[in-house]
């Protein structure tokens, strides 16, 4: 482990160094904070650096380590997407309407990470209310892709992916409603997993589309994802959609063995519109798994063409309802002059507080739910959602995991798609289906395009099949070194990681 270069660390290497007392949690935290000071001006992955909290967490971790305690995340520097409520720490969700909002309580994921002894370094940049695929909808300026600062990091958890790629933490949490963990993981060359709907508690996670939202980790390696998932997964009575089901030892499940694993290749995902470099790299990755004993089967997911339309109806409908609570009364921004009516206060607050994409979604969702249109749009979307789910159950009769690209292209240029929301929505074409069906899906680096931008391989499993995608992803990382490549940041160092 190169102690001066955090971008070369993983949780696994830091864990070993901490346990052997070669380095203290405080030293790790300080090195990370220095790294942030250097690279953050060119990346802007963070909306807040929690300096004091980081040093206090690190000191507490050092005490526990000193006493001989050993735990997977003890002393590990992490960051949280700014959608996770953190007690006394501003939680903006990337929006002006929550600019000064300090939650009075912690989200379940934040609590579990804290109890596990991890060190909270900061809160990450994101598209406003997690609506977006590029981070350009952040009210506080977008994050940049560490591989090429003229490119987007992906969204909506763009800051969470960029923070890992830039060496500003060893793992981050994001949320994924239609691809928001997997897309930025793929664009930033890191690993990320969206677990099964209900696997991780959403208590204290600001709601976007409640039937789709799920929490998950991003890190360099699948092994690191397994370590973090093991800490944040599990039942929570405060989230009624959280599933009471034992959490397996995800790290112990990484046997490296994929012999006999049936990998389904959906023909609809390798169709027109996918960049040639992306197709080449994902096909090569699938071949690598086959070379290690996996069996390839061609499958069909015939309703793939309807996934984007279905997703954008369901997500906006739920968002229009969830976002009704930002009214200037209970929390966040309030805009009103004395003498204004209540309605006038709502109007002014929401007009000043929400950005253009959020307003567009509220209008779309309200329309889809309104009397006279409900049957034609929202009900229809729910019916198609059932068909998409059925596609997956039929496919999983013939395979154990589905492999496909995470996104049709690599990271696009900043500004390229802002004027064309439909083009932006199409970045989610391969990711939204797993949310509509509630399935676990992993994205791992599997190569680079001609411009040196990372490409992501997506692995999808049946519900609660996290162990299967993690095992396959880890087997792939044992055989390849894409996850060891590091970007050359202007101020940072490049080179091989751990
Ligand atoms: N890009 C999708 C959207 O804008 C997905 C976002 C997400 O998963 N939060 O809705």
mmCIF file of N, CA, C and O and ligand atoms in Angstrom, residues 130-133 156 176-180 208 311-312 361 428, ligand 1:
data_model
loop_
_atom_site.group_PDB
_atom_site.id
_atom_site.type_symbol
_atom_site.label_atom_id
_atom_site.label_comp_id
_atom_site.label_asym_id
_atom_site.label_seq_id
_atom_site.Cartn_x
_atom_site.Cartn_y
_atom_site.Cartn_z
ATOM 1 N N UNK A 130 -32.043 13.480 -7.311
ATOM 2 C CA UNK A 130 -31.623 12.246 -7.996
ATOM 3 C C UNK A 130 -32.232 12.113 -9.386
ATOM 4 O O UNK A 130 -32.338 11.011 -9.925
ATOM 5 N N UNK A 131 -32.624 13.252 -9.955
ATOM 6 C CA UNK A 131 -33.226 13.221 -11.293
ATOM 7 C C UNK A 131 -32.196 13.658 -12.315
ATOM 8 O O UNK A 131 -31.934 14.851 -12.475
ATOM 9 N N UNK A 132 -31.633 12.671 -13.001
ATOM 10 C CA UNK A 132 -30.662 13.016 -14.021
ATOM 11 C C UNK A 132 -29.684 11.885 -14.262
ATOM 12 O O UNK A 132 -29.626 10.915 -13.504
ATOM 13 N N UNK A 133 -28.934 12.022 -15.344
ATOM 14 C CA UNK A 133 -27.988 10.986 -15.740
ATOM 15 C C UNK A 133 -26.587 11.556 -15.918
ATOM 16 O O UNK A 133 -25.706 10.877 -16.425
ATOM 17 N N UNK A 156 -27.577 9.721 -11.291
ATOM 18 C CA UNK A 156 -27.505 10.916 -10.476
ATOM 19 C C UNK A 156 -26.438 10.862 -9.380
ATOM 20 O O UNK A 156 -26.065 11.903 -8.852
ATOM 21 N N UNK A 176 -30.119 4.309 -6.454
ATOM 22 C CA UNK A 176 -30.361 3.919 -7.840
ATOM 23 C C UNK A 176 -31.864 3.711 -8.013
ATOM 24 O O UNK A 176 -32.434 2.788 -7.438
ATOM 25 N N UNK A 177 -32.475 4.607 -8.783
ATOM 26 C CA UNK A 177 -33.911 4.553 -9.051
ATOM 27 C C UNK A 177 -34.143 4.042 -10.460
ATOM 28 O O UNK A 177 -35.112 3.339 -10.737
ATOM 29 N N UNK A 178 -33.200 4.424 -11.352
ATOM 30 C CA UNK A 178 -33.289 3.970 -12.741
ATOM 31 C C UNK A 178 -31.907 3.752 -13.332
ATOM 32 O O UNK A 178 -31.748 3.675 -14.550
ATOM 33 N N UNK A 179 -30.893 3.699 -12.465
ATOM 34 C CA UNK A 179 -29.535 3.490 -12.965
ATOM 35 C C UNK A 179 -28.501 4.360 -12.284
ATOM 36 O O UNK A 179 -27.318 4.326 -12.629
ATOM 37 N N UNK A 180 -28.929 5.121 -11.295
ATOM 38 C CA UNK A 180 -28.069 6.166 -10.727
ATOM 39 C C UNK A 180 -26.833 5.709 -9.972
ATOM 40 O O UNK A 180 -25.988 6.530 -9.647
ATOM 41 N N UNK A 208 -37.407 9.743 -4.054
ATOM 42 C CA UNK A 208 -37.635 10.183 -5.427
ATOM 43 C C UNK A 208 -38.838 9.391 -5.943
ATOM 44 O O UNK A 208 -39.953 9.901 -6.000
ATOM 45 N N UNK A 311 -40.579 3.522 -17.279
ATOM 46 C CA UNK A 311 -39.845 4.090 -16.148
ATOM 47 C C UNK A 311 -40.173 5.573 -15.961
ATOM 48 O O UNK A 311 -40.443 6.026 -14.853
ATOM 49 N N UNK A 312 -40.144 6.350 -17.039
ATOM 50 C CA UNK A 312 -40.340 7.790 -16.885
ATOM 51 C C UNK A 312 -41.786 8.154 -16.537
ATOM 52 O O UNK A 312 -42.044 9.260 -16.055
ATOM 53 N N UNK A 361 -40.402 17.177 -14.272
ATOM 54 C CA UNK A 361 -40.850 15.859 -13.806
ATOM 55 C C UNK A 361 -42.138 15.970 -12.995
ATOM 56 O O UNK A 361 -42.995 15.106 -13.076
ATOM 57 N N UNK A 428 -30.322 5.728 -19.895
ATOM 58 C CA UNK A 428 -30.781 4.757 -18.895
ATOM 59 C C UNK A 428 -31.397 3.513 -19.523
ATOM 60 O O UNK A 428 -32.006 2.702 -18.824
HETATM 61 N N1 LIG B 1 -31.438 8.971 -14.852
HETATM 62 C C1 LIG B 1 -32.630 8.452 -14.249
HETATM 63 C C2 LIG B 1 -33.549 9.586 -13.886
HETATM 64 O O1 LIG B 1 -33.213 10.664 -14.161
HETATM 65 C C3 LIG B 1 -32.297 7.621 -13.058
HETATM 66 C C4 LIG B 1 -32.016 8.412 -11.852
HETATM 67 C C5 LIG B 1 -31.837 7.585 -10.628
HETATM 68 O O2 LIG B 1 -31.616 6.372 -10.696
HETATM 69 N N2 LIG B 1 -31.985 8.240 -9.500
HETATM 70 O O3 LIG B 1 -34.597 9.410 -13.351
#
